[in-house]
Coordinates of C-alpha atoms in Angstrom, one line a residue:
X25 CA 123.9 148.9 84.2
X26 CA 125.0 146.4 86.9
X27 CA 128.7 146.0 87.5
X28 CA 130.8 142.9 88.2
X29 CA 131.0 143.8 91.9
X30 CA 127.2 144.2 91.9
X31 CA 126.8 140.7 90.6
X32 CA 129.2 139.3 93.2
X33 CA 127.5 141.1 96.0
X34 CA 124.1 139.8 94.9
X35 CA 125.4 136.2 94.9
X36 CA 126.8 136.8 98.4
X37 CA 123.5 138.3 99.6
X38 CA 121.5 135.3 98.3
X39 CA 123.8 132.9 100.1
X40 CA 124.1 135.1 103.3
X41 CA 127.8 135.4 102.9
X42 CA 129.7 138.5 104.1
X43 CA 133.2 137.9 102.9
X44 CA 134.8 136.6 99.7
X45 CA 138.1 136.6 97.9
X46 CA 138.2 139.1 95.1
X47 CA 141.4 139.9 93.2
X48 CA 142.6 143.5 93.0
X49 CA 141.8 143.8 89.3
X50 CA 138.2 143.0 90.1
X51 CA 138.0 140.4 87.3
X52 CA 137.3 137.4 89.4
X53 CA 136.0 136.5 92.8
X54 CA 135.9 133.2 94.7
X55 CA 133.2 132.4 97.2
X56 CA 133.1 129.3 99.4
X57 CA 130.0 128.3 101.3
X58 CA 128.7 125.2 103.1
X59 CA 125.5 123.8 101.8
X60 CA 123.9 120.7 103.1
X61 CA 127.0 119.9 105.1
X62 CA 129.2 120.1 101.9
X63 CA 131.8 122.6 100.7
X64 CA 130.7 124.5 97.6
X65 CA 133.2 126.6 95.7
X66 CA 131.9 129.4 93.5
X67 CA 134.1 131.2 91.0
X68 CA 132.7 134.4 89.4
X69 CA 134.5 135.7 86.3
X70 CA 134.3 139.0 84.5
X71 CA 134.2 138.4 80.8
X72 CA 136.1 140.4 78.2
X73 CA 135.0 141.6 74.8
X74 CA 136.7 141.8 71.5
X75 CA 135.8 142.5 67.9
X76 CA 133.5 145.4 68.7
X77 CA 133.7 146.3 65.0
X78 CA 132.0 143.0 64.1
X79 CA 128.3 142.4 63.8
X80 CA 128.6 140.1 66.8
X81 CA 131.4 141.0 69.1
X82 CA 132.9 138.1 71.0
X83 CA 132.2 137.7 74.8
X84 CA 135.3 135.8 76.0
X85 CA 136.3 133.9 79.1
X86 CA 139.8 132.8 80.0
X87 CA 140.0 129.3 81.5
X88 CA 143.3 129.3 83.4
X89 CA 141.7 130.4 86.7
X90 CA 138.8 128.0 86.1
X91 CA 141.1 125.0 85.7
X92 CA 143.0 125.9 88.8
X93 CA 139.8 126.1 90.9
X94 CA 138.0 123.1 89.4
X95 CA 141.0 120.8 89.9
X96 CA 141.3 121.8 93.5
X97 CA 137.6 121.2 94.1
X98 CA 137.7 117.8 92.4
X99 CA 140.7 116.7 94.4
X100 CA 138.8 117.6 97.6
X101 CA 135.6 116.1 96.2
X102 CA 133.8 119.5 96.6
X103 CA 131.2 120.9 94.3
X104 CA 132.3 123.7 91.9
X105 CA 130.5 126.4 90.0
X106 CA 131.8 128.9 87.5
X107 CA 129.7 132.0 86.9
X108 CA 130.4 134.7 84.3
X109 CA 129.2 138.3 84.4
X110 CA 129.4 140.4 81.3
X111 CA 129.6 144.1 82.4
X112 CA 129.7 145.6 78.9
X113 CA 126.7 147.6 77.7
X114 CA 124.2 146.3 75.2
X115 CA 125.2 148.9 72.6
X116 CA 128.8 147.8 72.5
X117 CA 127.7 144.2 72.2
X118 CA 125.0 145.1 69.6
X119 CA 122.1 143.7 71.5
X120 CA 118.6 145.2 71.0
X121 CA 116.5 143.3 73.5
X122 CA 118.6 142.5 76.5
X123 CA 121.2 144.1 78.9
X124 CA 123.8 141.4 79.4
X125 CA 124.8 142.9 82.7
X126 CA 121.4 141.9 84.1
X127 CA 122.4 138.2 83.9
X128 CA 124.9 135.8 85.3
X129 CA 125.7 132.6 83.4
X130 CA 126.8 129.3 84.9
X131 CA 129.2 127.4 82.6
X132 CA 129.3 123.6 83.0
X133 CA 132.0 121.7 81.1
X134 CA 134.8 119.1 81.2
X135 CA 137.3 122.0 81.6
X136 CA 140.3 119.8 80.8
X137 CA 139.2 119.8 77.2
X138 CA 138.4 123.5 76.9
X139 CA 140.8 125.9 75.2
X140 CA 142.7 128.7 76.9
X141 CA 139.9 131.1 76.1
X142 CA 136.3 130.6 74.8
X143 CA 133.7 132.7 73.3
X144 CA 130.3 132.4 75.0
X145 CA 128.5 134.9 72.8
X146 CA 126.0 132.2 71.7
X147 CA 124.6 132.0 75.2
X148 CA 123.7 135.6 75.1
X149 CA 122.4 135.3 71.5
X150 CA 119.8 132.8 73.0
X151 CA 118.8 135.5 75.5
X152 CA 118.5 138.1 72.7
X153 CA 116.0 135.8 71.0
X154 CA 114.2 135.0 74.2
X155 CA 114.4 138.2 76.4
X156 CA 111.4 136.9 78.4
X157 CA 113.6 134.2 80.0
X158 CA 114.5 134.7 83.7
X159 CA 116.0 131.3 84.2
X160 CA 117.0 128.7 81.6
X161 CA 119.3 125.7 81.5
X162 CA 120.7 125.4 78.0
X163 CA 121.7 122.1 76.5
X164 CA 124.2 121.6 73.7
X165 CA 121.7 122.2 71.0
X166 CA 120.7 125.7 72.3
X167 CA 124.2 127.3 72.0
X168 CA 127.2 126.9 69.8
X169 CA 130.2 127.1 72.3
X170 CA 131.7 123.7 71.7
X171 CA 133.6 123.3 74.9
X172 CA 130.6 124.2 77.1
X173 CA 128.4 121.2 77.6
X174 CA 125.6 123.1 79.4
X175 CA 124.9 126.6 80.6
X176 CA 122.5 128.0 83.1
X177 CA 121.2 131.6 82.8
X178 CA 119.9 133.6 85.8
X179 CA 118.4 137.1 85.5
X180 CA 118.7 139.6 88.3
X181 CA 115.2 140.6 89.1
X182 CA 113.6 142.4 92.0
X183 CA 113.6 139.1 93.8
X184 CA 117.3 138.4 93.0
X185 CA 118.6 135.8 90.6
X186 CA 115.7 133.5 89.6
X187 CA 116.2 129.9 91.0
X188 CA 119.7 130.6 92.1
X189 CA 119.6 129.1 95.6
X190 CA 118.0 125.8 94.6
X191 CA 120.5 125.5 91.7
X192 CA 123.4 126.0 94.0
X193 CA 121.9 123.7 96.7
X194 CA 121.3 120.7 94.6
X195 CA 123.0 120.7 91.1
X196 CA 126.3 118.9 91.0
X197 CA 128.6 119.6 88.1
X198 CA 131.2 117.0 89.1
X199 CA 129.9 114.4 86.6
X200 CA 130.4 116.9 83.8
X201 CA 133.8 118.1 85.1
X202 CA 135.0 114.5 85.2
X203 CA 133.8 114.0 81.6
X204 CA 131.3 111.4 82.5
X205 CA 128.1 110.9 80.5
X206 CA 125.4 113.3 81.4
X207 CA 121.9 112.7 80.0
X208 CA 120.4 115.5 78.0
X209 CA 117.3 115.7 80.2
X210 CA 119.7 116.9 83.0
X211 CA 119.7 120.2 81.1
X212 CA 115.9 120.8 81.6
X213 CA 114.5 123.3 84.0
X214 CA 116.4 123.2 87.3
X215 CA 113.1 123.2 89.1
X216 CA 112.6 119.7 87.8
X217 CA 115.7 118.5 89.6
X218 CA 115.8 120.6 92.8
X219 CA 112.2 121.2 93.8
X220 CA 112.1 122.1 97.5
X221 CA 110.5 119.7 99.9
X222 CA 108.8 120.4 103.2
X223 CA 108.4 118.0 106.1
X224 CA 104.7 117.9 106.9
X225 CA 104.3 114.4 108.5
X226 CA 106.6 112.1 110.4
X227 CA 108.0 109.1 108.6
X228 CA 106.4 105.7 108.4
X229 CA 107.1 102.3 106.9
X230 CA 104.4 101.4 104.3
X231 CA 103.8 98.8 101.7
X232 CA 101.4 99.1 98.8
X233 CA 100.2 95.7 97.6
X234 CA 97.9 94.4 94.9
X235 CA 97.7 92.8 91.5
X236 CA 100.2 93.6 88.8
X237 CA 99.4 96.9 86.9
X238 CA 97.1 98.3 89.6
X239 CA 99.1 101.5 89.9
X240 CA 101.1 100.8 93.0
X241 CA 103.9 103.1 91.8
X242 CA 101.3 105.7 90.9
X243 CA 100.1 105.5 94.5
X244 CA 103.6 106.1 95.8
X245 CA 103.9 109.2 93.6
X246 CA 100.7 110.4 95.1
X247 CA 101.9 109.6 98.6
X248 CA 105.1 111.6 98.1
X249 CA 103.2 114.6 96.8
X250 CA 100.9 114.4 99.8
X251 CA 103.8 114.2 102.2
X252 CA 106.1 117.1 101.4
X253 CA 107.0 117.2 97.7
X254 CA 103.8 118.5 96.1
X255 CA 105.0 118.5 92.5
X256 CA 107.0 115.3 92.5
X257 CA 107.3 113.6 89.1
X258 CA 108.5 110.0 88.7
X259 CA 110.2 110.8 85.4
X260 CA 112.2 113.7 86.7
X261 CA 113.1 112.4 90.1
X262 CA 114.2 114.4 93.2
X263 CA 117.3 114.5 95.4
X264 CA 115.3 113.3 98.3
X265 CA 113.8 110.3 96.6
X266 CA 115.8 107.0 96.5
X267 CA 114.4 104.0 94.6
X268 CA 115.6 100.5 93.9
X269 CA 114.0 97.2 92.8
X270 CA 114.5 94.1 94.8
X271 CA 115.2 90.7 93.1
X272 CA 116.1 87.1 94.2
X273 CA 119.8 87.9 94.2
X274 CA 119.4 91.2 96.1
X275 CA 121.5 91.1 99.3
X276 CA 122.2 93.1 102.5
X277 CA 125.3 94.4 100.8
X278 CA 123.3 95.6 97.8
X279 CA 121.1 97.4 100.3
X280 CA 123.6 98.9 102.8
X281 CA 127.0 98.8 101.0
X282 CA 130.3 97.0 101.5
X283 CA 134.0 97.4 101.9
X284 CA 135.6 97.5 98.4
X285 CA 139.0 98.5 96.9
X286 CA 139.1 102.2 96.1
X287 CA 141.8 104.0 93.9
X288 CA 143.0 107.2 95.6
X289 CA 145.9 109.7 94.9
X290 CA 149.1 109.0 96.9
X291 CA 149.0 112.6 98.1
X292 CA 147.0 115.7 97.4
X293 CA 147.5 116.8 93.8
X294 CA 149.5 113.7 92.9
X295 CA 148.8 111.9 89.7
X296 CA 150.2 108.7 91.2
X297 CA 147.6 106.5 92.9
X298 CA 147.3 103.7 95.4
X299 CA 144.6 101.1 96.2
X300 CA 142.9 101.3 99.6
X301 CA 139.9 99.5 101.0
X302 CA 136.9 101.7 101.9
X303 CA 133.2 101.5 102.5
X304 CA 131.1 102.0 99.4
X305 CA 127.6 102.9 100.4
X306 CA 124.5 101.8 98.6
X307 CA 120.9 102.9 98.7
X308 CA 119.8 102.6 102.3
X309 CA 123.0 104.3 103.6
X310 CA 122.7 107.0 101.0
X311 CA 119.1 107.7 101.9
X312 CA 120.0 107.7 105.6
X313 CA 122.9 110.1 105.0
X314 CA 120.5 112.4 103.1
X315 CA 118.0 112.4 105.8
X316 CA 120.6 113.5 108.4
X317 CA 122.0 116.4 106.3
X318 CA 121.8 119.8 107.8
X319 CA 119.0 121.6 106.1
X320 CA 117.2 118.4 105.4
X321 CA 117.1 116.7 108.8
X322 CA 114.4 118.8 110.4
X323 CA 112.8 120.4 107.4
X324 CA 112.5 118.0 104.4
X325 CA 111.2 114.4 103.9
X326 CA 113.3 111.7 102.4
X327 CA 111.7 108.7 100.7
X328 CA 113.3 105.3 100.2
X329 CA 111.3 103.3 97.7
X330 CA 111.7 99.5 97.5
X331 CA 109.9 98.0 94.5
X332 CA 108.9 94.3 94.4
X333 CA 109.8 93.6 98.0
X334 CA 108.4 90.0 97.8
X335 CA 110.9 89.1 95.1
X336 CA 113.8 89.1 97.6
X337 CA 114.4 87.6 101.0
X338 CA 113.7 90.9 102.8
X339 CA 114.7 89.5 106.2
X340 CA 118.2 88.9 104.8
X341 CA 118.2 92.2 102.9
X342 CA 117.5 94.3 106.1
X343 CA 119.6 92.1 108.4
X344 CA 120.4 94.0 111.6
X345 CA 118.4 97.0 110.3
X346 CA 115.3 95.1 111.0
X347 CA 115.5 96.4 114.6
X348 CA 115.2 100.0 113.3
X349 CA 111.8 99.4 111.7
X350 CA 110.0 99.7 115.0
X351 CA 109.0 103.4 115.1
X352 CA 107.8 105.6 117.9
X353 CA 104.2 106.4 116.9
X354 CA 104.6 110.0 118.2
X355 CA 108.0 111.0 116.9
X356 CA 108.4 108.8 113.9
X357 CA 111.9 107.8 114.9
X358 CA 113.2 104.2 115.5
X359 CA 112.3 103.1 119.0
X360 CA 115.6 101.3 119.2
X361 CA 119.2 102.1 118.1
X362 CA 121.8 99.6 116.8
X363 CA 125.5 99.7 116.4
X364 CA 126.7 99.5 112.8
X365 CA 130.2 100.9 112.5
X366 CA 130.3 101.1 108.7
X367 CA 127.1 103.0 108.4
X368 CA 127.7 105.3 111.3
X369 CA 131.2 106.3 110.3
X370 CA 130.0 107.1 106.8
X371 CA 126.8 109.0 107.9
X372 CA 128.0 110.7 111.1
X373 CA 131.8 110.5 110.6
X374 CA 132.0 108.9 114.0
X375 CA 131.2 105.6 115.7
X376 CA 127.7 106.0 117.2
X377 CA 124.4 104.2 117.2
X378 CA 122.3 104.6 114.1
X379 CA 118.5 104.9 113.8
X380 CA 115.8 105.9 111.3
X381 CA 115.0 109.6 111.7
X382 CA 111.5 111.1 111.7
X383 CA 111.9 112.4 108.1
X384 CA 112.8 109.1 106.4
X385 CA 109.9 107.3 104.9
X386 CA 110.4 103.6 103.8
X387 CA 107.8 102.7 101.1
X388 CA 107.6 99.4 99.4
X389 CA 105.4 97.6 96.8
X390 CA 104.4 93.9 96.6
X391 CA 102.6 92.2 93.7
X392 CA 100.1 89.7 95.2
X393 CA 100.9 87.2 92.4
X394 CA 104.6 87.2 93.5
X395 CA 103.9 86.9 97.2
X396 CA 105.1 83.3 97.3
X397 CA 108.5 83.9 95.7
X398 CA 109.8 84.9 99.2
X399 CA 107.3 84.9 102.0
X400 CA 107.5 87.8 104.4
X401 CA 107.2 86.6 108.0
X402 CA 104.7 88.1 110.4
X403 CA 107.3 89.9 112.5
X404 CA 108.5 91.8 109.4
X405 CA 105.0 92.6 108.1
X406 CA 103.8 94.0 111.3
X407 CA 106.4 96.8 111.2
X408 CA 104.8 98.1 108.0
X409 CA 101.5 99.7 107.3
X410 CA 99.8 97.8 104.4
X411 CA 97.5 99.5 101.8
X412 CA 95.7 97.4 99.3
X413 CA 95.5 98.9 95.8
X414 CA 92.2 97.6 94.3
X415 CA 92.6 96.1 90.9
X416 CA 89.2 97.2 89.9
X417 CA 89.6 100.9 90.6
X418 CA 89.7 103.1 87.5
X419 CA 92.1 106.1 87.4
X420 CA 90.7 109.0 85.4
X421 CA 92.4 112.0 83.7
X422 CA 91.4 115.6 84.4
X423 CA 88.7 115.4 81.8
X424 CA 87.1 112.4 83.4
X425 CA 88.3 109.9 80.9
X426 CA 90.0 106.6 82.0
X427 CA 93.7 106.8 81.7
X428 CA 95.6 104.2 79.6
X429 CA 92.5 103.1 77.6
X430 CA 92.2 101.4 74.3
X431 CA 89.3 99.8 72.3
X432 CA 89.5 97.1 69.7
X433 CA 87.0 95.0 67.7
X434 CA 86.9 91.2 67.2
X435 CA 84.8 89.3 64.7
X436 CA 82.5 86.5 65.8
X437 CA 80.8 84.9 62.8
X438 CA 78.6 87.7 61.4
X439 CA 78.9 89.8 64.5
X440 CA 81.4 92.3 65.8
X441 CA 82.4 92.6 69.4
X442 CA 84.0 95.8 70.6
X443 CA 86.0 95.6 73.8
X444 CA 87.2 98.5 75.8
X445 CA 90.3 98.0 78.1
X446 CA 88.8 99.9 81.0
X447 CA 85.9 97.5 81.0
X448 CA 87.8 94.5 79.8
X449 CA 90.4 94.2 82.7
X450 CA 87.7 94.6 85.3
X451 CA 85.5 92.0 83.6
X452 CA 88.5 89.6 83.6
X453 CA 89.0 90.3 87.3
X454 CA 85.4 89.5 88.0
X455 CA 85.4 86.3 85.9
X456 CA 88.8 85.1 87.4
X457 CA 87.6 85.4 91.0
X458 CA 83.9 84.5 90.6
X459 CA 83.1 81.2 92.2
X460 CA 82.8 78.1 89.9
X461 CA 79.2 77.5 90.9
X462 CA 78.4 81.0 89.8
X463 CA 80.0 80.6 86.4
X464 CA 83.6 81.8 87.0
X465 CA 87.1 80.4 87.3
X466 CA 87.2 80.4 91.1
X467 CA 90.8 81.7 91.4
X468 CA 92.3 83.9 94.0
X469 CA 92.7 87.7 93.8
X470 CA 96.4 87.4 93.2
X471 CA 95.6 86.4 89.6
X472 CA 93.8 89.6 88.8
X473 CA 95.4 92.4 86.8
X474 CA 95.2 96.2 86.9
X475 CA 94.5 99.1 84.7
X476 CA 98.3 99.6 84.0
X477 CA 99.0 95.9 83.4
X478 CA 99.4 97.0 79.8
X479 CA 100.6 100.4 78.9
X480 CA 99.2 101.8 75.7
X481 CA 100.4 104.4 73.3
X482 CA 98.2 107.3 72.3
X483 CA 96.9 107.0 68.8
X484 CA 98.9 103.9 67.9
X485 CA 96.3 101.1 67.4
X486 CA 98.8 98.6 65.9
X487 CA 101.1 98.8 68.8
X488 CA 98.3 98.7 71.3
X489 CA 96.6 95.6 69.7
X490 CA 100.0 93.9 69.7
X491 CA 100.1 94.4 73.5
X492 CA 96.7 92.7 73.7
X493 CA 97.5 89.7 71.6
X494 CA 101.0 89.4 73.1
X495 CA 101.3 90.4 76.7
X496 CA 97.7 90.0 77.8
X497 CA 96.9 86.8 75.9
X498 CA 100.1 85.1 77.1
X499 CA 99.2 86.0 80.7
X500 CA 95.5 84.9 80.4
X501 CA 96.4 81.5 78.8
X502 CA 99.5 80.5 80.7
X503 CA 98.8 82.0 84.2
X504 CA 95.0 81.9 84.3
X505 CA 93.5 79.3 82.0
X506 CA 96.0 76.6 82.6
X507 CA 95.8 76.8 86.4
X508 CA 92.0 76.8 86.5
X509 CA 90.1 73.6 87.2
X510 CA 86.7 75.1 86.6
X511 CA 84.3 73.6 84.1
X512 CA 83.9 77.1 82.8
X513 CA 86.5 78.5 80.4
X514 CA 87.7 82.0 79.6
X515 CA 88.1 81.0 76.0
X516 CA 85.8 79.5 73.4
X517 CA 85.3 75.7 73.6
X518 CA 86.9 75.0 70.2
X519 CA 90.2 76.5 71.3
X520 CA 92.7 73.9 72.5
X521 CA 96.1 75.6 72.6
X522 CA 97.8 78.9 73.0
X523 CA 99.0 78.9 69.4
X524 CA 95.5 78.5 68.2
X525 CA 94.3 81.4 70.4
X526 CA 97.2 83.6 69.1
X527 CA 96.4 82.8 65.5
X528 CA 92.7 83.6 65.9
X529 CA 93.2 86.9 67.7
X530 CA 95.9 88.0 65.2
X531 CA 93.1 87.7 62.6
X532 CA 90.8 89.8 64.8
X533 CA 88.6 86.7 65.5
X534 CA 86.8 86.4 68.9
X535 CA 88.6 84.1 71.3
X536 CA 86.4 84.6 74.4
X537 CA 83.7 82.3 75.7
X538 CA 80.1 83.3 75.9
X539 CA 80.2 83.1 79.7
X540 CA 83.0 85.6 79.8
X541 CA 81.3 87.9 77.3
X542 CA 78.2 87.9 79.4
X543 CA 80.2 89.1 82.4
X544 CA 81.7 91.8 80.2
X545 CA 78.2 93.0 79.1
X546 CA 77.0 93.1 82.6
X547 CA 79.9 95.3 83.7
X548 CA 79.6 97.5 80.6
X549 CA 75.8 98.0 81.3
X550 CA 76.5 98.9 84.9
X551 CA 79.1 101.4 83.9
X552 CA 76.6 103.1 81.5
X553 CA 74.0 103.3 84.2
X554 CA 76.5 104.8 86.6
X555 CA 77.8 107.3 84.0
X556 CA 81.3 105.8 83.9

């Protein structure tokens, strides 16, 4: 059986710490460590047991010491962790499948609302039912201790506590401790949040551009995976990935930050407050700060993702940072430095010139049909690499089937016409750009659409068809048909209005012209010949 001191020593070993503060009774220990240039306070408690005559003895934790340490950490804006070790044997606690002393449990809560003592038996009951678990983050539905919002379980194995170091390095319980809303998915596997990253290439500025729905964001996910975060998932995010969407009102201050009123305590520990003015950073400054952190600076990539760049005045958004976009082709760093006191004092805690480091990637997207909202000047564009995302490229799943596909059937007199989305969107693209003299609409590529222009649901034909008759039809009629001056039409000749088109397709009647259907049949035949 592992003792409380064994658990404390194992934590110290994993964090490369020699000293700690342990009280004489050996029922708590406090460890302070610097991680990524930030103080992290770790309180380790020894649990007590009561009711050994019961079928399920209580495993109790007293909260007085927790409250003392968490309040001090919050006042200093430092991260805080509370771990519990249960040193009692499994026989006393009436467990058949686990040894509680093999585990440490991290408790995450708004401690101000917790009672003086709490019973965390339910956390160990979960382990009793799942003895194969080496690491698990429990949400509120997986245990019954009301005052504990989340709990993380770590088993001591031959390799130490599973996932302990990344959990300590990246998880931040301050949102919970301050009683702010924490989404349930934060309680998923810690590896989803804190996946390690490795710097493999020097940073660049890059823009993916193409028609709407071509998978530009998908290309960014692939780029991130290929440049240091191999299992990056858009839905789960990563501490090293910062993302924002630009819009016509997006400004330099939205990008960098600005001086704003901040409420602070009059003195340390005081409940009385005062209003001061301080710099509140936004996404560029936060990404830059992350890129310069110890442990990240020379070892991990950081990605700043700017979606829909052409929808804002990017020259105004970047302002003086424009000078930093010139990068040394060998080192990846900015060729020039600039003075910006607000950013430098926040990032470096001193007044010094700022620059984009080698590990910070700036990646943007541009929809070609939005490129005239705000025109990027040549000087700005030449500081980025541009990669065109072809609207006619099909993305397949692992089994070789097109992703995001859907088939539907329309009636045309006594005939039925079955249309497949993977073929339909490419046929539309061909017909839209085909020259008038060749039987097309003669429009530019910025009117094309991609495979993900519509996002379908699996096995939900009603929803999917509603996307066709709503989103697709509106785009084809308002943005394609009405701007084309070709004698050829995308729609049947007897259709004269959007309302008429909508009524017909709602009744599953064919709305497309014979000229377009011929284009569709040619592409469908070519696909069959090529085995698509």
